[in-house]
Coordinates of N, CA and C in Angstrom, one line a residue:
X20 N -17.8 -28.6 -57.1 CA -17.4 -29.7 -56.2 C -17.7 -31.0 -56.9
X21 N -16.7 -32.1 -56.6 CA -16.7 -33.4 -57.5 C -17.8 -34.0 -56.3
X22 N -18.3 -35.0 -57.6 CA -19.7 -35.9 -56.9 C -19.0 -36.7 -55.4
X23 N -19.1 -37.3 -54.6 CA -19.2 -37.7 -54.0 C -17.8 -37.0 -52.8
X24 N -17.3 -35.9 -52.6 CA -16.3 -34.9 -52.4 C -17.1 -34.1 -51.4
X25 N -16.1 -33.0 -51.1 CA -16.6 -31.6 -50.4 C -15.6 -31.2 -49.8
X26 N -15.6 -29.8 -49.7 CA -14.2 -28.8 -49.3 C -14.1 -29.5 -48.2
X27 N -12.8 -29.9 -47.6 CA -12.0 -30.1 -46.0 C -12.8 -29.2 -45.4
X28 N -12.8 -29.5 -44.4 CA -13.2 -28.3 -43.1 C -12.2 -28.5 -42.1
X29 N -12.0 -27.2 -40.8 CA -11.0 -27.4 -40.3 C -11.2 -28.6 -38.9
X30 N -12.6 -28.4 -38.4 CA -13.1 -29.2 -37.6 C -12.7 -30.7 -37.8
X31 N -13.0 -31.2 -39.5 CA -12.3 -32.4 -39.8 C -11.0 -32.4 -39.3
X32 N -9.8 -31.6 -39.8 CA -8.9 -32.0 -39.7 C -7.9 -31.5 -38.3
X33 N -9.3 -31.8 -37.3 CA -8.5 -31.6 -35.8 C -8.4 -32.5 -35.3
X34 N -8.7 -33.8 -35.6 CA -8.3 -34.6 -34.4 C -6.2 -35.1 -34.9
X35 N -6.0 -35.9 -34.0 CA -4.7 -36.4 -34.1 C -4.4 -36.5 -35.8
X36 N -3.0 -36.7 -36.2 CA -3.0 -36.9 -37.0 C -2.9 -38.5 -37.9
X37 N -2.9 -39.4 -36.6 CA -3.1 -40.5 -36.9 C -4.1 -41.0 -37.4
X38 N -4.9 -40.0 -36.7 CA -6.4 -40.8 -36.8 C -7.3 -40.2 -37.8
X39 N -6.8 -38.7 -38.2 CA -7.1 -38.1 -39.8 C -6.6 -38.1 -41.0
X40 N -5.1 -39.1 -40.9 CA -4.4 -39.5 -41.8 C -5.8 -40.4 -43.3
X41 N -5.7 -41.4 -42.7 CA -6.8 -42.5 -43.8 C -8.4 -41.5 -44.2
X42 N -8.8 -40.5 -43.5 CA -9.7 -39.8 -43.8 C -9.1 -38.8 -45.2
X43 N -8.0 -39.1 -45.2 CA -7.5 -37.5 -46.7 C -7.3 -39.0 -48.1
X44 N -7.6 -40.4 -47.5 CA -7.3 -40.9 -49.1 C -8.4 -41.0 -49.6
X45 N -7.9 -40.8 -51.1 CA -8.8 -40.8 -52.5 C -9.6 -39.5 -52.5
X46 N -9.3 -38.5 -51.2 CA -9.7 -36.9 -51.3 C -8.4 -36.6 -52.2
X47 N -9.1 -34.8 -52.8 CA -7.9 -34.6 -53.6 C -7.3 -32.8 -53.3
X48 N -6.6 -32.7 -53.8 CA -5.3 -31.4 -53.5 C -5.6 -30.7 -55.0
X49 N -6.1 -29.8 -54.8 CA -5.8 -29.0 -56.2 C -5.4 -27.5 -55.7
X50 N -4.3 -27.3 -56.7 CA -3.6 -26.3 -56.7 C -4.0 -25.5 -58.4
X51 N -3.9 -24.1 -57.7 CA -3.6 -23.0 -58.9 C -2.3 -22.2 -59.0
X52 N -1.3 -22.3 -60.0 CA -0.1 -21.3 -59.5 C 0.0 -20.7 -60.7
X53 N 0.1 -19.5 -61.0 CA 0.5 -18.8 -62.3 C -0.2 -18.8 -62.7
X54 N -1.9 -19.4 -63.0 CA -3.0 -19.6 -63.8 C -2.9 -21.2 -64.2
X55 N -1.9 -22.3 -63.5 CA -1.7 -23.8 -64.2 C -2.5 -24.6 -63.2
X56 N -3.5 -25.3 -63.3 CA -4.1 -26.1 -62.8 C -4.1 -27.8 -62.6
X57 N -3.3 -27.8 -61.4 CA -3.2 -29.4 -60.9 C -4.1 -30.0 -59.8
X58 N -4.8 -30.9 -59.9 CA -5.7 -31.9 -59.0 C -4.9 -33.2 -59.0
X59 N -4.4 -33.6 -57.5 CA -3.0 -34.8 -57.3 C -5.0 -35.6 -56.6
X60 N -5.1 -37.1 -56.8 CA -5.8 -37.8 -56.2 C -5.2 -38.3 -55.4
X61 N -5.6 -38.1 -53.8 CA -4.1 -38.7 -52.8 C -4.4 -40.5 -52.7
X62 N -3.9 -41.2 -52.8 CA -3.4 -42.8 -52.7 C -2.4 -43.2 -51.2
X63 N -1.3 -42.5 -51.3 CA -1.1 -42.7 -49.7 C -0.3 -41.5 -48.7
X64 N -0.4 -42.1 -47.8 CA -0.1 -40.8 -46.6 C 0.3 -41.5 -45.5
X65 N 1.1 -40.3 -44.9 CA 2.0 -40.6 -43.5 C 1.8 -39.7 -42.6
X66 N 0.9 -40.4 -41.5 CA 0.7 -39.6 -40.2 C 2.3 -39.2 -39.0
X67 N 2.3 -37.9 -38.8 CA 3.4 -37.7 -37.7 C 3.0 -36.9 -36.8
X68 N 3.5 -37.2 -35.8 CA 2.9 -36.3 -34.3 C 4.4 -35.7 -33.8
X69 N 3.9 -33.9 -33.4 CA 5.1 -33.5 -32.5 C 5.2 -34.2 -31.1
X70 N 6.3 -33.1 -30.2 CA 6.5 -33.3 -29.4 C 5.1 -32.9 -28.3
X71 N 4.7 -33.8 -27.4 CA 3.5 -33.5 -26.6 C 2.3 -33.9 -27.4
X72 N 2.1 -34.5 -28.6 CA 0.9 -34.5 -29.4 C 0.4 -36.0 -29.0
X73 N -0.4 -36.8 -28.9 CA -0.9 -37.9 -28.1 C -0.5 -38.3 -27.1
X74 N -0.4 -40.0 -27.1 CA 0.2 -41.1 -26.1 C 1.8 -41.4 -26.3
X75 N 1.9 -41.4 -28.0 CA 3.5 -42.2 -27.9 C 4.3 -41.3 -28.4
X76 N 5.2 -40.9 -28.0 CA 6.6 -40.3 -28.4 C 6.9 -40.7 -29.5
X77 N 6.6 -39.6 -30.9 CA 6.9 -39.9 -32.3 C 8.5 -39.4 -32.6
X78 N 9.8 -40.1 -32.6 CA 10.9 -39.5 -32.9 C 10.8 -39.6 -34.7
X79 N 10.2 -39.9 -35.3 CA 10.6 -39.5 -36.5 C 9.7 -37.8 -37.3
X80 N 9.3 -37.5 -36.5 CA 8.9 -36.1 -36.3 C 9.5 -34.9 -36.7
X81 N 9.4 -34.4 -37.6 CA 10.2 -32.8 -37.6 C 9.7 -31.7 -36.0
X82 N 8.9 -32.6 -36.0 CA 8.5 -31.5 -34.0 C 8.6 -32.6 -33.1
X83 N 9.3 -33.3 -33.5 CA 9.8 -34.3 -32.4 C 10.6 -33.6 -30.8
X84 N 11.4 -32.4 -31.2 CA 12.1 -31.7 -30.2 C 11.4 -30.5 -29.9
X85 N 10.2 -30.5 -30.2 CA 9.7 -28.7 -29.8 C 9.7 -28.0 -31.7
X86 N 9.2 -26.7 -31.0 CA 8.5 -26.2 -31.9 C 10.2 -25.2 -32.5
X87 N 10.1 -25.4 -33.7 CA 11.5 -24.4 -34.7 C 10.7 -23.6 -35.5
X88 N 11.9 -23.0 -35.9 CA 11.5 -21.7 -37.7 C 10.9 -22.9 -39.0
X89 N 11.8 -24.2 -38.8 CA 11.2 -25.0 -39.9 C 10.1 -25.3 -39.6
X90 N 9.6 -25.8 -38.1 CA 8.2 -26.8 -38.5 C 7.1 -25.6 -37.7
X91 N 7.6 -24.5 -37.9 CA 6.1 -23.5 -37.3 C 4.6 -23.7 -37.5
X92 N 4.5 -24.2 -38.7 CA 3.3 -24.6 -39.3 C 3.2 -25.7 -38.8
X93 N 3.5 -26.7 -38.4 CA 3.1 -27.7 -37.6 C 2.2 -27.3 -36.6
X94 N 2.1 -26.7 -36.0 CA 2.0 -25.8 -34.9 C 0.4 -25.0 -35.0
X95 N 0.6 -24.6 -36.0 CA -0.7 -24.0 -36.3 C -2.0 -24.2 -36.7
X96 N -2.9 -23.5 -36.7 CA -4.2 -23.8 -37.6 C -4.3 -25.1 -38.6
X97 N -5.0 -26.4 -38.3 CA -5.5 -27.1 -39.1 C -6.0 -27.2 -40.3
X98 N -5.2 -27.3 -41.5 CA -5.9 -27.3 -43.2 C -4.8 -26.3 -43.5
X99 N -3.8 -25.8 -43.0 CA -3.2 -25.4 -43.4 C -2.2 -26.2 -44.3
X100 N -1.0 -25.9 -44.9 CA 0.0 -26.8 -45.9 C 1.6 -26.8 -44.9
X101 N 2.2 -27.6 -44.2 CA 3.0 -27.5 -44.2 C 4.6 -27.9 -45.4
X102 N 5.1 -27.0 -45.7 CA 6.1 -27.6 -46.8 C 7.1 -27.4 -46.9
X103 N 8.1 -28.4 -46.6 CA 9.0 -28.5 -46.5 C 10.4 -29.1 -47.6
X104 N 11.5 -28.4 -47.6 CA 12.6 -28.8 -48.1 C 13.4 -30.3 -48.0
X105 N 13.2 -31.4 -48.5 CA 13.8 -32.7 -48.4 C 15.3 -32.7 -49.4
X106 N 16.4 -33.5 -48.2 CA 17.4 -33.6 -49.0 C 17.7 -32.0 -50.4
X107 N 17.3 -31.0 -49.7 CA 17.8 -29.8 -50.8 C 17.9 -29.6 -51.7
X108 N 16.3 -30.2 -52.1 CA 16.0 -30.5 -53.4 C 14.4 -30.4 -53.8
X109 N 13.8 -31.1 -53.0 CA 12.6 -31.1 -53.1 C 11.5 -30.8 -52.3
X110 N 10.7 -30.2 -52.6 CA 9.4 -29.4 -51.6 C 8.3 -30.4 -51.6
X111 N 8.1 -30.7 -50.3 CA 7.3 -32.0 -49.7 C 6.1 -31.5 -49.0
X112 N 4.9 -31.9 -49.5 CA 3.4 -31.0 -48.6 C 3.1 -32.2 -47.5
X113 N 2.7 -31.3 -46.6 CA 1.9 -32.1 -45.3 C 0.7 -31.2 -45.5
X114 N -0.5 -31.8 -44.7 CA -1.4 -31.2 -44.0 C -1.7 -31.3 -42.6
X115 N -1.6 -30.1 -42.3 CA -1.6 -29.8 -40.5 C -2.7 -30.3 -40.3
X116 N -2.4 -30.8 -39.0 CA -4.0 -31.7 -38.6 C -3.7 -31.2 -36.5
X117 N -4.4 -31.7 -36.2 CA -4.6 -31.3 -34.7 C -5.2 -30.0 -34.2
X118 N -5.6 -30.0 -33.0 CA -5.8 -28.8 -32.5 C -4.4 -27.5 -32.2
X119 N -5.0 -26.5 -33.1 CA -3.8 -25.4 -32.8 C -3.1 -25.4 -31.9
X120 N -1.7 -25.3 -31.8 CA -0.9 -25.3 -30.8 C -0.5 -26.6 -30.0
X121 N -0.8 -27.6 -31.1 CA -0.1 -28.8 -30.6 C -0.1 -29.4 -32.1
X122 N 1.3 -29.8 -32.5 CA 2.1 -30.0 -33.8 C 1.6 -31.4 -34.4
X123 N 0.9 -31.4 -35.7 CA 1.2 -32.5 -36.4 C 0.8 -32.5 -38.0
X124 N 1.3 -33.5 -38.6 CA 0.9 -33.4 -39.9 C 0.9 -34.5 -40.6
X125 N 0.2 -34.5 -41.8 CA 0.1 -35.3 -42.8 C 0.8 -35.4 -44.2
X126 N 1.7 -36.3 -44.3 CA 2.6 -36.1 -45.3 C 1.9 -36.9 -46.5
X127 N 1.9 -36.2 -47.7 CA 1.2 -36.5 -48.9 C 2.2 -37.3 -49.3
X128 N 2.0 -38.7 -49.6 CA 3.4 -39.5 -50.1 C 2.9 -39.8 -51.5
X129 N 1.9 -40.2 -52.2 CA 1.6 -40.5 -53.4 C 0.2 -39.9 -54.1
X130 N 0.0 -39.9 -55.1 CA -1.5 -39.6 -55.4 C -1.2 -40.0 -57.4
X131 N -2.2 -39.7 -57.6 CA -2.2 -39.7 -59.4 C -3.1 -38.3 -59.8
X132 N -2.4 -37.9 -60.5 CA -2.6 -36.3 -61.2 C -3.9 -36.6 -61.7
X133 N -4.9 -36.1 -61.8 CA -6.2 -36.0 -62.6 C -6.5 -35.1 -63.4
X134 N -6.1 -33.9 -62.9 CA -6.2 -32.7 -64.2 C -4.8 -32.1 -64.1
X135 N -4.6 -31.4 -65.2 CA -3.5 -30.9 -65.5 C -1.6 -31.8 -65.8
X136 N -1.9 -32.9 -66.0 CA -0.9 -34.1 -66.2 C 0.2 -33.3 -66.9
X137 N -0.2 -32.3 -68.3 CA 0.7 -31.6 -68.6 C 1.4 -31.0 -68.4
X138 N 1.2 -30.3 -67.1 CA 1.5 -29.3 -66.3 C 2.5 -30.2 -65.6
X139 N 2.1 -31.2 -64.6 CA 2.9 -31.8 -64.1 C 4.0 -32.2 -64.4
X140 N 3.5 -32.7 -65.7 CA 5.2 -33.3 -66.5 C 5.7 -32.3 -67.2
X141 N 5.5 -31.3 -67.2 CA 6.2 -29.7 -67.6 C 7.3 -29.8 -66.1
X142 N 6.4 -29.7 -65.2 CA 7.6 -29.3 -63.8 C 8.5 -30.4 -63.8
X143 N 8.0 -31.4 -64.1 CA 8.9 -33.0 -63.2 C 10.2 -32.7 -65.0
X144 N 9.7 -32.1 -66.2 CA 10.9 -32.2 -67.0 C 11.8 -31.1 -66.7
X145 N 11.2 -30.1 -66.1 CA 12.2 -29.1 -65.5 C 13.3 -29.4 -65.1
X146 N 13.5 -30.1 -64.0 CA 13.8 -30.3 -63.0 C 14.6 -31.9 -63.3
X147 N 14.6 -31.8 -64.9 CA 15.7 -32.8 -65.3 C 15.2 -34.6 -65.2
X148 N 13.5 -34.6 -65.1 CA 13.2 -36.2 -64.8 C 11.7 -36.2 -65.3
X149 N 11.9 -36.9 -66.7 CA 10.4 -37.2 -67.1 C 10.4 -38.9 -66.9
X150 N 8.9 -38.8 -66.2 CA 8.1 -40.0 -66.1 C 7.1 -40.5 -66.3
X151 N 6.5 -41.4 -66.7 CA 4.8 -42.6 -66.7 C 3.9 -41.3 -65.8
X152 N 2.7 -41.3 -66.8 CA 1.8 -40.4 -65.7 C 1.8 -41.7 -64.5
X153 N 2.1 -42.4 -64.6 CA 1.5 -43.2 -62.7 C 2.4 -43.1 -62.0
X154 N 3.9 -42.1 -62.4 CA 4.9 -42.0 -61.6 C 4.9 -40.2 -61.1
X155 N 4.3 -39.9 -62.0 CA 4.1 -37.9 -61.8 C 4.2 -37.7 -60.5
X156 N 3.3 -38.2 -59.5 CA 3.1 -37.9 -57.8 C 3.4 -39.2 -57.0
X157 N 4.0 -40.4 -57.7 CA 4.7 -41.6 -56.7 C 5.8 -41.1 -55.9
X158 N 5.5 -40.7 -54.8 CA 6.5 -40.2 -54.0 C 6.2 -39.1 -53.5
X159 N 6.5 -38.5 -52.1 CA 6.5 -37.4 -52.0 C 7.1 -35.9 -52.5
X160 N 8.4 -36.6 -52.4 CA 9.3 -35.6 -53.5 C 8.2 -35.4 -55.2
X161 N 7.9 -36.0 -55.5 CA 7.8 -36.0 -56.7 C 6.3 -35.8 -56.7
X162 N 5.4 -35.7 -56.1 CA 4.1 -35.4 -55.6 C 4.3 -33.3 -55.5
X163 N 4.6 -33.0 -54.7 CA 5.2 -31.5 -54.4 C 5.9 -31.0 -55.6
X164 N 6.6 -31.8 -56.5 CA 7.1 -31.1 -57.8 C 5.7 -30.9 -58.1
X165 N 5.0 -31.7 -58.7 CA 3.9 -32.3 -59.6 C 2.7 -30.7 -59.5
X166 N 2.4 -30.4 -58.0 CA 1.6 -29.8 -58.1 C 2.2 -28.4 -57.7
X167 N 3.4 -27.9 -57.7 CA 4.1 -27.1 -57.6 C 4.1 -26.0 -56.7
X168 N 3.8 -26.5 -55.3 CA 4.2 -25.6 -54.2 C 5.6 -26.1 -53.9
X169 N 6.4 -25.0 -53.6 CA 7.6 -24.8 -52.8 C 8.1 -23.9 -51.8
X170 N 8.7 -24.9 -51.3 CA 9.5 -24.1 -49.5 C 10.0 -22.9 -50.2
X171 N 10.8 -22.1 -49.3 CA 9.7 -21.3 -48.0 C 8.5 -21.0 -48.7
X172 N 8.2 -20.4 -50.0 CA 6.9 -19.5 -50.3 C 5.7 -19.6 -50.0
X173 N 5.3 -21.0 -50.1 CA 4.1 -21.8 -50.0 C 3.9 -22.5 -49.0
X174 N 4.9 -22.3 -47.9 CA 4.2 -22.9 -46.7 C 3.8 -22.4 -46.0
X175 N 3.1 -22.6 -45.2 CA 1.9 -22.3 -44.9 C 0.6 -21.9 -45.3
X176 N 0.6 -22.1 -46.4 CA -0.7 -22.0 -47.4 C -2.3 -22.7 -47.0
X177 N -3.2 -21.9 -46.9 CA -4.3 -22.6 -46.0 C -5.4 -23.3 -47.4
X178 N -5.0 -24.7 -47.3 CA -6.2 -25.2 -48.1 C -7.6 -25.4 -47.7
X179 N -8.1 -24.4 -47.0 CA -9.2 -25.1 -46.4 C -10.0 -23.8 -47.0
X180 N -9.7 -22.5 -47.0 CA -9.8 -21.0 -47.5 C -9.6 -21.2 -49.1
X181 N -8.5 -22.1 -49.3 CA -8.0 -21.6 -50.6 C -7.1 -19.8 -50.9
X182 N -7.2 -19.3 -49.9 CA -6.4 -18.2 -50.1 C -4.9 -17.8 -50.7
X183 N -5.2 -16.6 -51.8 CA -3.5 -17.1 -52.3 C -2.6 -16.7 -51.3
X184 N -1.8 -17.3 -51.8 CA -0.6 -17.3 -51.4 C 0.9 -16.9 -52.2
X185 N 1.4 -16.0 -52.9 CA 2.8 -15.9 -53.3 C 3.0 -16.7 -54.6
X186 N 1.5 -16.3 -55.0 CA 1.0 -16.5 -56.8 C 0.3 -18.1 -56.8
X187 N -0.2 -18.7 -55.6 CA -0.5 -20.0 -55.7 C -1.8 -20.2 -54.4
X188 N -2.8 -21.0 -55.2 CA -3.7 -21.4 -54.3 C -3.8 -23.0 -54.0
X189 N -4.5 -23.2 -52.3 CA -4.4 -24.5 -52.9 C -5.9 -25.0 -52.0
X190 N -6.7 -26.0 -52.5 CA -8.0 -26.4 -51.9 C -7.8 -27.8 -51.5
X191 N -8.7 -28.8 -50.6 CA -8.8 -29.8 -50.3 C -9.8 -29.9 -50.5
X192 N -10.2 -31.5 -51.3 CA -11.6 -32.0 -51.0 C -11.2 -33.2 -50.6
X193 N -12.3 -34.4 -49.6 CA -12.2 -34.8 -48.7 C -13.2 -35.7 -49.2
X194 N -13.4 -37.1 -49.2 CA -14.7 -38.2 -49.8 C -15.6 -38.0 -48.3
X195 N -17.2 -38.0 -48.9 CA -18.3 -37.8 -47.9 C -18.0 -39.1 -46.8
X196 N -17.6 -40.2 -48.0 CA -17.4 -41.8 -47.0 C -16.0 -42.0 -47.2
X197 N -15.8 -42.6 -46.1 CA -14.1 -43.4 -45.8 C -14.4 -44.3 -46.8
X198 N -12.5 -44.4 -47.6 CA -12.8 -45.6 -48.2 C -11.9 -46.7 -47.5
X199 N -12.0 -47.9 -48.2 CA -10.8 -49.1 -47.6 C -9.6 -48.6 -47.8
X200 N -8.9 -49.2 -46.8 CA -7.3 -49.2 -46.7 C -6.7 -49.8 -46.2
X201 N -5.2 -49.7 -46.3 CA -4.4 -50.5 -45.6 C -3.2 -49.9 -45.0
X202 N -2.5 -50.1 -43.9 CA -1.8 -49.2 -42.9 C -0.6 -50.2 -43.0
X203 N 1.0 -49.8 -42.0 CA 1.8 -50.3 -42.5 C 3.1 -49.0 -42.0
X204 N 4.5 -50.1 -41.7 CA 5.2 -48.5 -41.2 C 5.8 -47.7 -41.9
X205 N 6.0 -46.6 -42.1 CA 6.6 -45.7 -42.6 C 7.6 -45.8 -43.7
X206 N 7.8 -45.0 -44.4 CA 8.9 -45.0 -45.6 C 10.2 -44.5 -44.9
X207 N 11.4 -44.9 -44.7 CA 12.7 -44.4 -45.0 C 12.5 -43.7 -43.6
X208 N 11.8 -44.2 -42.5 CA 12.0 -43.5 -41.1 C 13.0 -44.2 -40.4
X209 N 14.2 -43.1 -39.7 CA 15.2 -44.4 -38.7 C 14.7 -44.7 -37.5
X210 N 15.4 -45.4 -37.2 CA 15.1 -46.4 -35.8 C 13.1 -47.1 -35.4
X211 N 13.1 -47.1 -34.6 CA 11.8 -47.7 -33.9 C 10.7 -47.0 -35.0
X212 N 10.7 -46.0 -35.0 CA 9.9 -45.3 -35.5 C 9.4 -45.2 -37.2
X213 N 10.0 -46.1 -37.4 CA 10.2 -46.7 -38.9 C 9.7 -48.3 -39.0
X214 N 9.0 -48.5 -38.2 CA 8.8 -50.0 -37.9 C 7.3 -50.5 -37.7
X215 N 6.8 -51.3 -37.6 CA 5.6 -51.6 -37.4 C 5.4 -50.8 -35.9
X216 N 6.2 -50.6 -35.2 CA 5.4 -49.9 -33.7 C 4.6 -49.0 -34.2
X217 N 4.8 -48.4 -35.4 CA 4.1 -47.0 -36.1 C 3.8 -47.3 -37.6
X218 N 2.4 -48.3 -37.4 CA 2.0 -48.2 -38.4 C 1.3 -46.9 -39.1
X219 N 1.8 -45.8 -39.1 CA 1.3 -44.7 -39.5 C 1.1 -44.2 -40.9
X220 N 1.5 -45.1 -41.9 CA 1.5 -44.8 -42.9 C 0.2 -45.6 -43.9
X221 N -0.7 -44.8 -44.4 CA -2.1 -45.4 -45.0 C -1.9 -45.3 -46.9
X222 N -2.7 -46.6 -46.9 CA -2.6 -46.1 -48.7 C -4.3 -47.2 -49.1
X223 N -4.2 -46.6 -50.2 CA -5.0 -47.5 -51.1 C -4.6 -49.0 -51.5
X224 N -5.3 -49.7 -51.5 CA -4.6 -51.6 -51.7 C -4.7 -51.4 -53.0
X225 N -3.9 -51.5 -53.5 CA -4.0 -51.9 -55.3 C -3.3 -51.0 -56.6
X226 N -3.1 -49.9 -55.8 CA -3.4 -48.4 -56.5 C -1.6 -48.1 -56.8
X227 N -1.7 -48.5 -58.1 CA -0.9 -48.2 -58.3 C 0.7 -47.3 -58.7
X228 N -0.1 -45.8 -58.0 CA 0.8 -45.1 -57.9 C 1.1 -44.8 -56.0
X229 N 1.0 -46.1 -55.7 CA 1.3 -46.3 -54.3 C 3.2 -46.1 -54.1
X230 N 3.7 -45.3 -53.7 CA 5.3 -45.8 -53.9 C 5.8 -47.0 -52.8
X231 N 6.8 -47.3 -53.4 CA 7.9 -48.6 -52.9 C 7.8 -48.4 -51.3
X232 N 7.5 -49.5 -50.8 CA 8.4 -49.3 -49.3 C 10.1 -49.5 -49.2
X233 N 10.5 -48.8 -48.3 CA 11.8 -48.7 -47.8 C 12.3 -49.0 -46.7
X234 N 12.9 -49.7 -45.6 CA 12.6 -49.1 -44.6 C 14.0 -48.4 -44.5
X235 N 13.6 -47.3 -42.7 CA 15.0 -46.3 -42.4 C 16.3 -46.7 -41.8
X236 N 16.8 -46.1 -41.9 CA 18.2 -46.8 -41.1 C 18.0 -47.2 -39.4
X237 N 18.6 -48.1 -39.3 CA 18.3 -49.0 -37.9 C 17.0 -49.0 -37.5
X238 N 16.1 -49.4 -38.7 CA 14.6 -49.6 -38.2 C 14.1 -51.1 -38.6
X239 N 14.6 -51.4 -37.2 CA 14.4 -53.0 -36.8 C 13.3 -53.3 -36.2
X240 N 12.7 -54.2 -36.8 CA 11.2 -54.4 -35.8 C 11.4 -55.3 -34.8
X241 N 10.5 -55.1 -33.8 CA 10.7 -55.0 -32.2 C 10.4 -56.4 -32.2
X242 N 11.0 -57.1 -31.0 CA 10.4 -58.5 -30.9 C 9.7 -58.7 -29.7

């Protein structure tokens, strides 16, 4: 265990996902797959709630409509990996957060590789795109290459056990103290829900493998 670190626990990661979002930065994600070893240091993250999960109706939600075959893991046990297929291409990790049977997750949008960098830019040249180690995990698409879980195999993968999974393990560790941050709306979410009404998206101030903001289509802030 890194100094000032310690394994996730699932208890941590029950409350809402809003409010466990800023608790996972500068914690870190390491994965084992095939015997290749990646540690992503997370930098920023995006809280989302299903349908029935708090006070406000989250439409930019994959469980915005109820529970499906895609977002099952939403749904389940906390510390688990939800991961998902973006634009048919790329495998994007959340961490399930909430109490079982009410949907939500944490979308890993950036971090910086710490061990295994080689590894990382082995997968990101695969896959036709070499980059700056401060670009390896800028992004969530490119975070999910970096430490190489992919849809379907790996989702549902419980980082909290570390148990394999379909040739791949993955662990969380979590800082004993909160650090600073700064909040802000979402990347590339449409409408309302892409806007300051949902500042749900946390990162590190400074850190620069924070990625670009965007905003989503018709995400106008409210007057």
């Amino acid at each position: 265990m890194t100094d000032g670190l310690h394994a996730a626990t699932r208890e941590e990661l029950r409350g809402l996902p809003v409010e466990v979002a800023p608790r996972l930065l500068d914690g870190l994600l390491a994965t084992t797959i095939d015997g290749d070893d990646v540690v992503v240091r997370l930098t920023e993250v995006e809280a989302y709630h299903g349908l029935g999960t708090g006070d406000v109706h989250d439409a930019g939600s994959h469980a915005r409509m109820g529970r499906t075959a895609r977002n099952a893991t939403m749904w389940g046990e906390p510390g688990h990996l939800y991961v998902y297929l973006s634009h048919g291409i790329h495998s994007c990790v959340n961490v399930v957060c909430g109490p079982e049977g009410e949907a939500g997750g944490v979308l890993l949008r950036a971090g910086e590789i710490v061990e295994g960098a080689d590894v990382a830019r082995r997968r990101r040249e695969e896959r036709g795109v070499a980059r700056t180690d401060r670009d390896l995990a800028r992004g969530p698409g490119r975070l999910g290459d970096a430490v190489g879980l992919r849809y379907p195999v790996h989702d549902g993968i419980d980082a909290v056990t570390g148990e394999p999974q379909a040739g791949a393990t993955a662990r969380l560790q979590l800082r004993d103290h909160p650090i600073g941050f700064v909040s802000g709306p979402r990347v590339g979410v449409a409408g309302l829900a892409g806007t300051s009404a949902f500042p749900w998206r946390f990162w590190i101030p400074g850190d620069p493998t924070v990625s670009a903001f965007r905003p989503g289509r018709g995400a106008v802030e409210p007057r």
